[in-house]
Coordinates of C-alpha atoms in Angstrom, one line a residue:
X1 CA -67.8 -132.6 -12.0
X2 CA -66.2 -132.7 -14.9
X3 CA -63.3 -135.2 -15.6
X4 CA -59.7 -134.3 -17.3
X5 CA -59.4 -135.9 -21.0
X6 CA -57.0 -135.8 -23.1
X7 CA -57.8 -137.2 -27.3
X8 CA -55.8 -139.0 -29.5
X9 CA -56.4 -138.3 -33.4
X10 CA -56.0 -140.8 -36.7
X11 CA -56.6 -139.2 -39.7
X12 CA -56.0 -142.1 -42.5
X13 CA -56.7 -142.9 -45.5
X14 CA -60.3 -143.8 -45.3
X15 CA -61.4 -141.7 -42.3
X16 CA -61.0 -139.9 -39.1
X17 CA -61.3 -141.6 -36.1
X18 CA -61.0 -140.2 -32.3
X19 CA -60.8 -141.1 -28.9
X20 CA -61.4 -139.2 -26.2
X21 CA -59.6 -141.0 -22.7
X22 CA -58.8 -139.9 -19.0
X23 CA -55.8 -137.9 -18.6
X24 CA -55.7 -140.1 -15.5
X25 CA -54.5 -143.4 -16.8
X26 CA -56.3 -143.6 -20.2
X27 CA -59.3 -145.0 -19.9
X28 CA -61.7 -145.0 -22.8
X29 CA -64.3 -142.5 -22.2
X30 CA -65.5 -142.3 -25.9
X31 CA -64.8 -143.1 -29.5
X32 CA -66.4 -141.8 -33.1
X33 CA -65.5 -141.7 -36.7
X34 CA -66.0 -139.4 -40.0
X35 CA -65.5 -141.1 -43.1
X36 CA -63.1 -139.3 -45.8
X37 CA -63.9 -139.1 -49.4
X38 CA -62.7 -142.3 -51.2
X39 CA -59.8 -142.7 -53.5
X40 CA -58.7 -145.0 -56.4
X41 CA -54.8 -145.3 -57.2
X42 CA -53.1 -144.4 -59.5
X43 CA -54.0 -140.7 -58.9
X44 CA -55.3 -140.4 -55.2
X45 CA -55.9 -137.0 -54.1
X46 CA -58.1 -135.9 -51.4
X47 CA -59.3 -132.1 -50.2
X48 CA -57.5 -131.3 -47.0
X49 CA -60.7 -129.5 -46.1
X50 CA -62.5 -133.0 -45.9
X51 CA -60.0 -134.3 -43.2
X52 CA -60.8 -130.9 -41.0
X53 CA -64.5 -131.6 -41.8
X54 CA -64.3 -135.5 -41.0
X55 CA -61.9 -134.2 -37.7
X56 CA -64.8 -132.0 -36.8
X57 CA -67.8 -133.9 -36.9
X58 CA -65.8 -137.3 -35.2
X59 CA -64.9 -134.7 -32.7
X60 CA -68.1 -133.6 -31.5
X61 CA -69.7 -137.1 -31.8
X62 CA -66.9 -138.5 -29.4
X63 CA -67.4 -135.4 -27.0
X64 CA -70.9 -135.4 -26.7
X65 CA -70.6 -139.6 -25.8
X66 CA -68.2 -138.6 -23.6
X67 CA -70.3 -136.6 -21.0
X68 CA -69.0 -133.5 -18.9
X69 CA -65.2 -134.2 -19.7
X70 CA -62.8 -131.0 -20.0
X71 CA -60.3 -131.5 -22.8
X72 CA -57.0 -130.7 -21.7
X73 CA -54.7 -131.9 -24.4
X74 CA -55.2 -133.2 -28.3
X75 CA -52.5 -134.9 -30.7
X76 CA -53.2 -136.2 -34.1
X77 CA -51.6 -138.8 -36.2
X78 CA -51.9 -139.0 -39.8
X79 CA -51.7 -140.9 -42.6
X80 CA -47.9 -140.8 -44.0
X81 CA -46.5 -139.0 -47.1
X82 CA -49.3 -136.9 -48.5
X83 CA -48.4 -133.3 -49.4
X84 CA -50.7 -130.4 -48.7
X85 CA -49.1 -127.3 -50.9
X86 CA -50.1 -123.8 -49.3
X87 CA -49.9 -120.9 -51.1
X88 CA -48.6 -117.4 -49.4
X89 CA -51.9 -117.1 -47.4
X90 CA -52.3 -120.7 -45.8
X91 CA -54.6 -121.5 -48.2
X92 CA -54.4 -124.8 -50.0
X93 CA -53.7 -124.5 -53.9
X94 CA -54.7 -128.2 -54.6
X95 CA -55.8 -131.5 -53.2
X96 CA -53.1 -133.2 -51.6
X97 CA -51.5 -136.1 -52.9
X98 CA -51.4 -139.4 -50.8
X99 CA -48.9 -141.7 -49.9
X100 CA -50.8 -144.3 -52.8
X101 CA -51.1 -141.8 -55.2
X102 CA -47.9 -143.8 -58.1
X103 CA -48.6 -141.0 -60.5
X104 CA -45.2 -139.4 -59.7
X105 CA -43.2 -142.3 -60.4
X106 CA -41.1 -141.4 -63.1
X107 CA -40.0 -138.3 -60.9
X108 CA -39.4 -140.0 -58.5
X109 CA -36.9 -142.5 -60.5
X110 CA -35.1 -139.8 -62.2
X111 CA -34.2 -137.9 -58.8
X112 CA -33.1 -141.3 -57.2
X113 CA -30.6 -141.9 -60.6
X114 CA -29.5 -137.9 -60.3
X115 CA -29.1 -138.0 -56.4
X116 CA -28.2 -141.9 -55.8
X117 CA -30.4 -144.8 -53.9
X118 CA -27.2 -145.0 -51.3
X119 CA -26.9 -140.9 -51.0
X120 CA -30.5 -141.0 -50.2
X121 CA -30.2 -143.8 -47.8
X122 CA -27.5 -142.3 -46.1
X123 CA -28.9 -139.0 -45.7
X124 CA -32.7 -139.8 -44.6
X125 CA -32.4 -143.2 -43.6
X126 CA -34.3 -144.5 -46.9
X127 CA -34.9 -144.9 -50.5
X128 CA -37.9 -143.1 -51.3
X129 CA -40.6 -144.5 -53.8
X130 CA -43.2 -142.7 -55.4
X131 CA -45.2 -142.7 -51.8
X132 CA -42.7 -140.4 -50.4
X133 CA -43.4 -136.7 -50.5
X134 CA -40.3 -135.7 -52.5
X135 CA -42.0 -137.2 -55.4
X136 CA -45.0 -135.6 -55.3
X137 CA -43.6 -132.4 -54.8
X138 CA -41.6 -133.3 -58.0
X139 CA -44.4 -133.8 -59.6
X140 CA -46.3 -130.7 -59.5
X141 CA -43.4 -128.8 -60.7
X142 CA -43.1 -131.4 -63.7
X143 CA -47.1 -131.2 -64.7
X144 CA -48.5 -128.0 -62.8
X145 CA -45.5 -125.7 -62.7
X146 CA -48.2 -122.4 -62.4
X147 CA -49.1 -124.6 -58.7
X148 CA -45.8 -124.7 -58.2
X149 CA -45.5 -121.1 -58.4
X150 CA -47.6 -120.4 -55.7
X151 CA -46.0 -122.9 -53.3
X152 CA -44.7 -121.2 -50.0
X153 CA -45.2 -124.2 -47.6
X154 CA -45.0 -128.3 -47.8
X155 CA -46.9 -129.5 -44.9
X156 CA -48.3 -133.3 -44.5
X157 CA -51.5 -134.4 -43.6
X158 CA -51.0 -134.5 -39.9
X159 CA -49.1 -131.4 -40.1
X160 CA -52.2 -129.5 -42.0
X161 CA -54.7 -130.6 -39.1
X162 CA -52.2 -129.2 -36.6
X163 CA -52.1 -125.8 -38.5
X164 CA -55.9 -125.6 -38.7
X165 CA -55.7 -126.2 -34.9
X166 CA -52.8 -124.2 -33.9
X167 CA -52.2 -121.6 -36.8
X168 CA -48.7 -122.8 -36.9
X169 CA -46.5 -125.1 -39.1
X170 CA -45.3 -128.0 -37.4
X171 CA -44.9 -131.6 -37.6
X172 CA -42.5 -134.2 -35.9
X173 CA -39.6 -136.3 -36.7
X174 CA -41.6 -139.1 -37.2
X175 CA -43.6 -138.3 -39.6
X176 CA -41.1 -135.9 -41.7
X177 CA -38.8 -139.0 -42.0
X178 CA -41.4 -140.5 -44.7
X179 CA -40.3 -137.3 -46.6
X180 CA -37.1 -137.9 -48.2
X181 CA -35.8 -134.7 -47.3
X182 CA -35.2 -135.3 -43.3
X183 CA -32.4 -137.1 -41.9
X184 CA -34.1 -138.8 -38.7
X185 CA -30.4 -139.7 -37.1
X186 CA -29.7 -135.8 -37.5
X187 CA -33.3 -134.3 -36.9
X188 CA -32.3 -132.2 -39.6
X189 CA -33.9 -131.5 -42.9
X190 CA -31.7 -132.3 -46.1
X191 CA -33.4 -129.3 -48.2
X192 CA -30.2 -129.7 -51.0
X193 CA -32.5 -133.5 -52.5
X194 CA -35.0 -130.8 -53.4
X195 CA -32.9 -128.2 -54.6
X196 CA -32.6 -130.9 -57.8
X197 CA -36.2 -130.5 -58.4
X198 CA -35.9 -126.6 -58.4
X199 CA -32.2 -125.2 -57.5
X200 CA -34.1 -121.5 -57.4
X201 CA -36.9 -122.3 -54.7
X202 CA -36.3 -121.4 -50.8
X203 CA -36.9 -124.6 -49.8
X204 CA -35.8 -123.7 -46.4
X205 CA -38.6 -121.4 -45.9
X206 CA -41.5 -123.6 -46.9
X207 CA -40.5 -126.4 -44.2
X208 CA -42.4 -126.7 -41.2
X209 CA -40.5 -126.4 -37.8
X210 CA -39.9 -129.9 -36.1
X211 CA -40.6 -130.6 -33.0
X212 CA -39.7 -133.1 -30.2
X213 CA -42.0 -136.1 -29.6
X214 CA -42.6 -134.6 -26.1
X215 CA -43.2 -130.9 -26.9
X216 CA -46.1 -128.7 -27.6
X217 CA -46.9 -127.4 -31.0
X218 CA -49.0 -124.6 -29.0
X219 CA -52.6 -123.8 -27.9
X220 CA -56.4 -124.2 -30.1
X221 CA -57.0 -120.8 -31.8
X222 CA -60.3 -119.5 -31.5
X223 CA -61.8 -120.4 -34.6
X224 CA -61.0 -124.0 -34.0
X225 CA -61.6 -123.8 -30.5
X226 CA -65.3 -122.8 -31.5
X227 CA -65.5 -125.2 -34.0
X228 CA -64.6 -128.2 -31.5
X229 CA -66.3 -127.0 -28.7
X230 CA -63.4 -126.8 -26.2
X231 CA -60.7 -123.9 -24.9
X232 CA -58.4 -122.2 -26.4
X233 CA -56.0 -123.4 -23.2
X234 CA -56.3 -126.4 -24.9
X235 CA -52.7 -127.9 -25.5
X236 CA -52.3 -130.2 -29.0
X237 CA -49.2 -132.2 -29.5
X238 CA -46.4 -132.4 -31.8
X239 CA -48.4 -135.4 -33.5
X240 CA -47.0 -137.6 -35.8
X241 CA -47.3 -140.3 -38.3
X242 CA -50.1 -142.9 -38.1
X243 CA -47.8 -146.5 -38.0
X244 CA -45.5 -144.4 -35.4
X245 CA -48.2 -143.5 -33.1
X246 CA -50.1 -147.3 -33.2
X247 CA -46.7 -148.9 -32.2
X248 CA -46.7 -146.3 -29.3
X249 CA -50.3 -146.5 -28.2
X250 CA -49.3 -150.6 -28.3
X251 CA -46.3 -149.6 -26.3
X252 CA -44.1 -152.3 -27.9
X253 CA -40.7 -152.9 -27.2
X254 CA -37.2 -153.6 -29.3
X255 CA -37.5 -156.7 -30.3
X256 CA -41.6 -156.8 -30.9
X257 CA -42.9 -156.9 -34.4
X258 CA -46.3 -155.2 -35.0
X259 CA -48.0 -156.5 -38.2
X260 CA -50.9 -153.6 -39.6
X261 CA -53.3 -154.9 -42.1
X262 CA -55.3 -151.8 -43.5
X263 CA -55.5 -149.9 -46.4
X264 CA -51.9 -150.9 -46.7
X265 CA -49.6 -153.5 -45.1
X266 CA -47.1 -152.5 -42.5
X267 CA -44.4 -154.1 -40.4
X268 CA -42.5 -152.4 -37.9
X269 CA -40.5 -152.7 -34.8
X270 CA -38.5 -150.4 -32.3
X271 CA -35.0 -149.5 -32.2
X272 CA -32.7 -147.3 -30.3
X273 CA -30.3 -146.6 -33.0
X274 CA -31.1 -145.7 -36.7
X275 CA -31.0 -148.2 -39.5
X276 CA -30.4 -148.0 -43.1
X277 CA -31.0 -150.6 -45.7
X278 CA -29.1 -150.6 -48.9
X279 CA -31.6 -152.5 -50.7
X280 CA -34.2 -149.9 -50.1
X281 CA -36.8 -152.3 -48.7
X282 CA -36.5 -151.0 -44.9
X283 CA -37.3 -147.3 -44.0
X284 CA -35.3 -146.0 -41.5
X285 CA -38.0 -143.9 -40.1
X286 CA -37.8 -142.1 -36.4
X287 CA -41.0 -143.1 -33.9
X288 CA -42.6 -140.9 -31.3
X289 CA -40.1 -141.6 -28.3
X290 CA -37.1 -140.1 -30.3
X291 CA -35.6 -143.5 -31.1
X292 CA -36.4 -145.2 -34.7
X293 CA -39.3 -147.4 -36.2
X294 CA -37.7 -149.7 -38.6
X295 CA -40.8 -150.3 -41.3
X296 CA -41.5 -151.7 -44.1
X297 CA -44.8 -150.7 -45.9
X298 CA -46.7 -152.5 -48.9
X299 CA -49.2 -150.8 -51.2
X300 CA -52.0 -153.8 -51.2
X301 CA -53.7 -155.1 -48.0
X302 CA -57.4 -154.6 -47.8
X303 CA -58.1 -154.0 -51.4
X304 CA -56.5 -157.7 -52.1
X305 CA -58.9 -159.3 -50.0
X306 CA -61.9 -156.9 -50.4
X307 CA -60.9 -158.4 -54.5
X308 CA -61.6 -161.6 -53.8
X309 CA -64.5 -161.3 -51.4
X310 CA -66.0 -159.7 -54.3
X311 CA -65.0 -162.0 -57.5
X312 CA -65.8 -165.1 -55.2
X313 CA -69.2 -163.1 -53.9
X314 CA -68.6 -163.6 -50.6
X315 CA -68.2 -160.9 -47.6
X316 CA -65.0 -160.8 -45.3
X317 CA -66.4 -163.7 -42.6
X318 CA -66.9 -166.4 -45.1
X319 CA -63.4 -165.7 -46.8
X320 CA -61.4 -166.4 -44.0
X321 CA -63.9 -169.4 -43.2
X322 CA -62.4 -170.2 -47.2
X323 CA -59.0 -169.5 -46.6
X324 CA -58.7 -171.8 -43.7
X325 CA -60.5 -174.4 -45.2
X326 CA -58.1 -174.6 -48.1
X327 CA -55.9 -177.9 -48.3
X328 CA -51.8 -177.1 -48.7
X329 CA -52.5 -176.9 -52.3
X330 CA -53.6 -174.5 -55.1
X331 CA -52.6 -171.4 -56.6
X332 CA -49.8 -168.4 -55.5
X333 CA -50.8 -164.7 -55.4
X334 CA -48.5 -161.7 -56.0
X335 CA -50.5 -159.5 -54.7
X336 CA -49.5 -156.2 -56.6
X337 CA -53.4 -155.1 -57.5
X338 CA -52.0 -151.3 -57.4
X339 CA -48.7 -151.6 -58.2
X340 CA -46.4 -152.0 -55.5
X341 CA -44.0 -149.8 -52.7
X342 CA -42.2 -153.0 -51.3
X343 CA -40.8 -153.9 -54.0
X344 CA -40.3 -150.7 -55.6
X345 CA -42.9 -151.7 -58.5
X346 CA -46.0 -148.9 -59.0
X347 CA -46.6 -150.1 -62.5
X348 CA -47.2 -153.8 -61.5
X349 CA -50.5 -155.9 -61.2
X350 CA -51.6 -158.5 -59.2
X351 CA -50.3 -162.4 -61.0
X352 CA -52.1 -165.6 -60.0
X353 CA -49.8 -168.6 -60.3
X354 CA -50.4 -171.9 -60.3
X355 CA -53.5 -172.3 -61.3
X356 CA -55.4 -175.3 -62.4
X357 CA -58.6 -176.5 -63.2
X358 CA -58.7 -178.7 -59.9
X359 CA -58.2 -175.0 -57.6
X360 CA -60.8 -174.7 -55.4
X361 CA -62.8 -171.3 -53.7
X362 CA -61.0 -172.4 -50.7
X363 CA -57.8 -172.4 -52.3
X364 CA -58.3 -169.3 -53.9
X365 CA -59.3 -167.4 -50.9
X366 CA -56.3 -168.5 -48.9
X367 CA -54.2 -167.0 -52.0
X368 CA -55.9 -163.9 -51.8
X369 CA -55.0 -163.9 -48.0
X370 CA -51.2 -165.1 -48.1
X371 CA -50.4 -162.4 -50.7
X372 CA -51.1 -159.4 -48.0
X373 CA -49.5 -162.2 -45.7
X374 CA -46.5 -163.1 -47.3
X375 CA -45.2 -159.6 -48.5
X376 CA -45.1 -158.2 -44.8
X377 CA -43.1 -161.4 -43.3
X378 CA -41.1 -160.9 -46.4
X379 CA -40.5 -157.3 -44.7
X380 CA -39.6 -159.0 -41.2
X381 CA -37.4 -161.0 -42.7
X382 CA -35.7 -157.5 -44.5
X383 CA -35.9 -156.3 -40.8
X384 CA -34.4 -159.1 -39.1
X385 CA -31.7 -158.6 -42.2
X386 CA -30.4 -155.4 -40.5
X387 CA -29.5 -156.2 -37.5
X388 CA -32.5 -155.4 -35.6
X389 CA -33.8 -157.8 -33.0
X390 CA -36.9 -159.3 -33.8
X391 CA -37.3 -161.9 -31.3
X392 CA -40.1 -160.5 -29.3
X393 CA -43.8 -160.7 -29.3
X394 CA -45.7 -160.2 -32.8
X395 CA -48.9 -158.5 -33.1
X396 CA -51.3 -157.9 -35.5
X397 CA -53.5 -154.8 -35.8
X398 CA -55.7 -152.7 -38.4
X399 CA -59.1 -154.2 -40.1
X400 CA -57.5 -157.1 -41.6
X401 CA -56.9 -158.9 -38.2
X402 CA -60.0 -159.2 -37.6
X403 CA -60.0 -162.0 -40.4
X404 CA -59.0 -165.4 -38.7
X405 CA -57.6 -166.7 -41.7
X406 CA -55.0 -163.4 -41.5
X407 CA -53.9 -163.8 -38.3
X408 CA -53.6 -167.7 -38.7
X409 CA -51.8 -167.4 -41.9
X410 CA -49.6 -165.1 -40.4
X411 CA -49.0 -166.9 -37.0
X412 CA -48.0 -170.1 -39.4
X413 CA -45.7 -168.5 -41.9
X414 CA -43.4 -166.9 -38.7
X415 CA -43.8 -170.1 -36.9
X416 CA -44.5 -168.6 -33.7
X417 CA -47.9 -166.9 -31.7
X418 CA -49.2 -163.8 -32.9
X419 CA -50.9 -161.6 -30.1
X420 CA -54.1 -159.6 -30.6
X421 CA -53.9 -156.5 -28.3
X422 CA -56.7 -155.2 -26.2
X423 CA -57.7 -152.4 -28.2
X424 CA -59.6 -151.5 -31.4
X425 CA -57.7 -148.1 -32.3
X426 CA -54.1 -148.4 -31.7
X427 CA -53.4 -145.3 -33.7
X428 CA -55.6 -143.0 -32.0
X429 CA -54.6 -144.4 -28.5
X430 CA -50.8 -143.7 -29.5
X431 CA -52.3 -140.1 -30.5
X432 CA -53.5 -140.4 -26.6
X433 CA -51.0 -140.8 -25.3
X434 CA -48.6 -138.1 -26.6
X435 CA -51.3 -135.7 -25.7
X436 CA -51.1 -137.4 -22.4
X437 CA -47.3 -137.0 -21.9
X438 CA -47.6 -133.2 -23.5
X439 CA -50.4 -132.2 -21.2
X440 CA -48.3 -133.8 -18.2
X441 CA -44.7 -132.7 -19.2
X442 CA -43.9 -136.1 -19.0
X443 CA -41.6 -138.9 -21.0
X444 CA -44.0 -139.8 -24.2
X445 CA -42.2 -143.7 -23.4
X446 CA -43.3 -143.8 -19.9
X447 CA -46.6 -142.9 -20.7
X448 CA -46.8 -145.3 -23.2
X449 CA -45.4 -148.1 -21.1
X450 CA -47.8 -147.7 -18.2
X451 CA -50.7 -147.4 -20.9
X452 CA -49.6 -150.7 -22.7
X453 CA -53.0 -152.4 -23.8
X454 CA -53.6 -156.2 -22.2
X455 CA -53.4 -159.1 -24.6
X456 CA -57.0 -160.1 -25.4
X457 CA -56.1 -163.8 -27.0
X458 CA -52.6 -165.0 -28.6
X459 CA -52.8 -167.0 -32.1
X460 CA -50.8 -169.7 -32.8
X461 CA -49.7 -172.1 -35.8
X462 CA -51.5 -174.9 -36.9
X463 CA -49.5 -178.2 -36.6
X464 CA -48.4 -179.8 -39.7
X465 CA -49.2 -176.6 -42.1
X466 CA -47.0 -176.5 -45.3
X467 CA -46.4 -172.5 -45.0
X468 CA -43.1 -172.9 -45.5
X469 CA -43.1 -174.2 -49.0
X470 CA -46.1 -172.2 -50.0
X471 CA -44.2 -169.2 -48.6
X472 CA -40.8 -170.0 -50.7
X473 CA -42.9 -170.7 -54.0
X474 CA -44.5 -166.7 -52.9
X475 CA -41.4 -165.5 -53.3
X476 CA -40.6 -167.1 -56.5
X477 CA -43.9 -166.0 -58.3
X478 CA -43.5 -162.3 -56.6
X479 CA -39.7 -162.4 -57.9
X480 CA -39.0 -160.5 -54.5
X481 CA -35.3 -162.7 -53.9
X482 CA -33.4 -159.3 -55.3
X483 CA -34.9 -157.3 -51.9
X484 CA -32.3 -159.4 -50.1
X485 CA -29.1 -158.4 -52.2
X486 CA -30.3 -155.5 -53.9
X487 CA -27.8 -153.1 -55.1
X488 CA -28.6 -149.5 -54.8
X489 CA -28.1 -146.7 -58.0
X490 CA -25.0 -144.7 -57.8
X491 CA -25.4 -140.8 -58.0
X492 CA -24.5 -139.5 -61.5
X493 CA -22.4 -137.1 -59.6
X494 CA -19.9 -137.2 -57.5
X495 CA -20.3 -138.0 -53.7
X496 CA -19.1 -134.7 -52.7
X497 CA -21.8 -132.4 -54.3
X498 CA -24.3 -133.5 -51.3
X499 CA -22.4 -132.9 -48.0
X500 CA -23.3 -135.4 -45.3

């Protein structure tokens, strides 16, 4: 007999991963991964055809562990930002561009001074930087304008998997509020920020329909259905972005902070109302319950420490062994390897401070590991700025907590515990349970209250730790003190020419 599953989807950076669980309550039946080609910032681009590949084989390896399971419902999350062009046919005229892809930069910048950092944040709840898709979109107008000929439809990388799925362009407000062109406190798209890039194009047209975080984006066609293995009564969600869906498949509540250490560094937490920051350091981004996900994102997580594993020739175990070893002492990192998206900085590089010819390995690998550290609580703190209550439990998820030294670090700049949650694949269990609450015309919330992961082991400050004064000279070294007064460009145009 056969049991009911649903799956949960996360297409990132670095691969696809999938999860098969019970419709029943969400227990794990199986779990596979696909890697996706690698990428190297500045120019990051990947073939959309490679995630659909990846999505496949993950797919079948999960469903084969699985055993006789029929799958009722699917909903992917993906990474944020990336923009798939489609030509008149659905096909893909290039690879996309990722969210850490700083070519588009200087596009970026000039459409912030035309349209204005506070315009911006009061129409989409943010000021985009050259992750967002706006800029990429900019972009290949500026450098391949006989691409941008061909362009009839902007999806994201979520929103492409769904279409290969479905046949249909959709994505979800969660994920289209990493845009800049979606006003998450509306649900409405603000198509007049790209009529600057081209005030001839119908942007209208090439947007995919949003949907609800509770509503169907349709049924598996045939070829996909064949491809998978499954039905083509197979319901798949609206989806959404990949930071949305982990703080759903945690189920956290306002007031909860959830730390991600991946490919990039993330804070968020959950609010009922929308937020927008002036300073540009807070995205006012919706979640997957129809409230907001307050988040702050930095360019350089894993790649920092996966550095200095390297230069001090030592693998991921023995530099957090380092890091913790290290005395109060020793150098400062800014950690901008890549550049940076919090602060708004893609041309920086990474500076060492404070070095001496006493600094130890230990010292240095506890540098390596506060600069990922330090620019996220620097992100609470821009949180906590707005208003938001950020009182609640802190978690820490994504490859990076498994390092000690990461989670310790972190527990002792905050001051307070940081809880590691039950579960290895927070993004694909928020994919989970969407699907879940499609399939079962139920509240995406309630399902992702009653399957809140248990608390495996809670992490708390070392006594007598000088975080505090390491954390303030951080900030000093980074030169970040302007995120907390920063004053946002004026439009070169008056307020009137972009209604509200």
């Amino acid at each position: 007999m056969s049991v009911s599953a649903v799956v949960g989807v996360d297409s990132s950076t670095q691969s696809c991963k999938v999860e098969f669980r019970e419709l029943d309550g969400g227990r794990l039946l199986a779990r596979a991964s696909a890697a996706h080609p690698p990428t190297e910032p500045p120019v990051s681009e990947q073939d959309p055809e490679s995630w659909w590949q990846a999505f496949v084989r993950a797919f079948r390896r999960a469903r084969a562990e699985a055993g006789a399971v029929r799958v009722e419902a699917i909903s992917i999350a993906g990474q944020c930002h990336g923009f798939v062009p489609l030509d008149a046919a659905g096909r893909v005229i290039r690879p996309a561009k990722l969210w850490n892809d700083t070519t588009a930069a200087p596009e970026l910048s000039a459409l912030v001074d035309e349209i204005g950092a506070r315009r911006f944040v009061e129409t989409t709840g943010s000021i985009p930087t050259a992750a967002f898709t706006i800029a990429k979109v900019a972009w290949l107008r500026a450098h391949e304008p006989q691409h941008f000929a061909r362009l009839r439809t902007i999806l994201l990388p979520h929103d492409y998997l769904g279409y290969r799925l479905t046949g249909r362009y959709a994505t979800d407000r969660s994920d289209a509020s990493g845009t800049g062109y979606f006003d998450p406190s509306r649900n409405a798209y603000r198509p007049e920020h790209l009529a600057r890039i081209d005030d001839r194009a119908d942007w209208e047209s090439m947007l995919p329909e949003v949907l609800p975080p509770d509503s169907s984006a349709g049924t598996v066609r045939a070829a996909a259905a064949e491809a998978l293995g499954i039905g083509t009564d197979t319901v798949v969600g609206a989806g959404g972005g990949d930071q949305h869906a982990s703080a759903l498949g945690l189920g956290i509540e306002a007031g909860e902070l959830v730390f991600s250490f991946g490919t990039s560094g993330v804070v968020v937490t959950t609010t009922p109302e929308p937020v927008r920051d002036l300073s540009g350091a807070v995205s006012g981004t919706a979640d997957l319950t129809g409230g907001f996900l307050p988040l702050v994102c930095t360019l350089n997580a894993a790649k920092v420490t996966d550095t200095f594993a390297r230069l001090l020739g030592v693998d991921h175990t023995d530099l957090s062994r380092l890091a913790l070893d290290a005395d109060d002492d020793g150098p400062v990192l800014a950690a901008f390897l890549d550049g940076e998206r919090t602060p708004d900085r893609p041309h920086a590089s990474g500076l060492l401070a404070d070095l001496t010819p006493s600094a130890t390995r230990e010292q240095l690998a506890r540098a390596a590991v506060e600069g990922v550290v330090f620019g996220l609580v620097g992100g609470a703190t821009a949180i906590s700025r707005l208003g938001c209550d950020t009182d609640g439990a802190v978690f820490a998820i994504g490859g990076g907590a498994r390092s000690e030294a990461t989670v310790r670090l972190l527990a002792e700049a905050l001051g307070r515990p940081v809880e590691l949650a039950r579960t290895a694949e927070p993004v694909a269990r928020g994919a989970a349970v969407q699907a879940a609450a499609v399939r079962l015309g139920a509240e995406v919330a309630r399902i992702g209250e009653a399957w809140r992961p248990a608390v495996d082991r809670s992490v708390s400050p070392r006594p007598g730790r000088a975080a505090a004064r390491r954390y303030a000279r951080y900030r000093e070294v980074a030169a970040v003190t302007d995120l907390d007064a920063a004053a946002p460009r004026e439009s070169r145009d008056d307020a009137t020419l972009l209604p509200r």
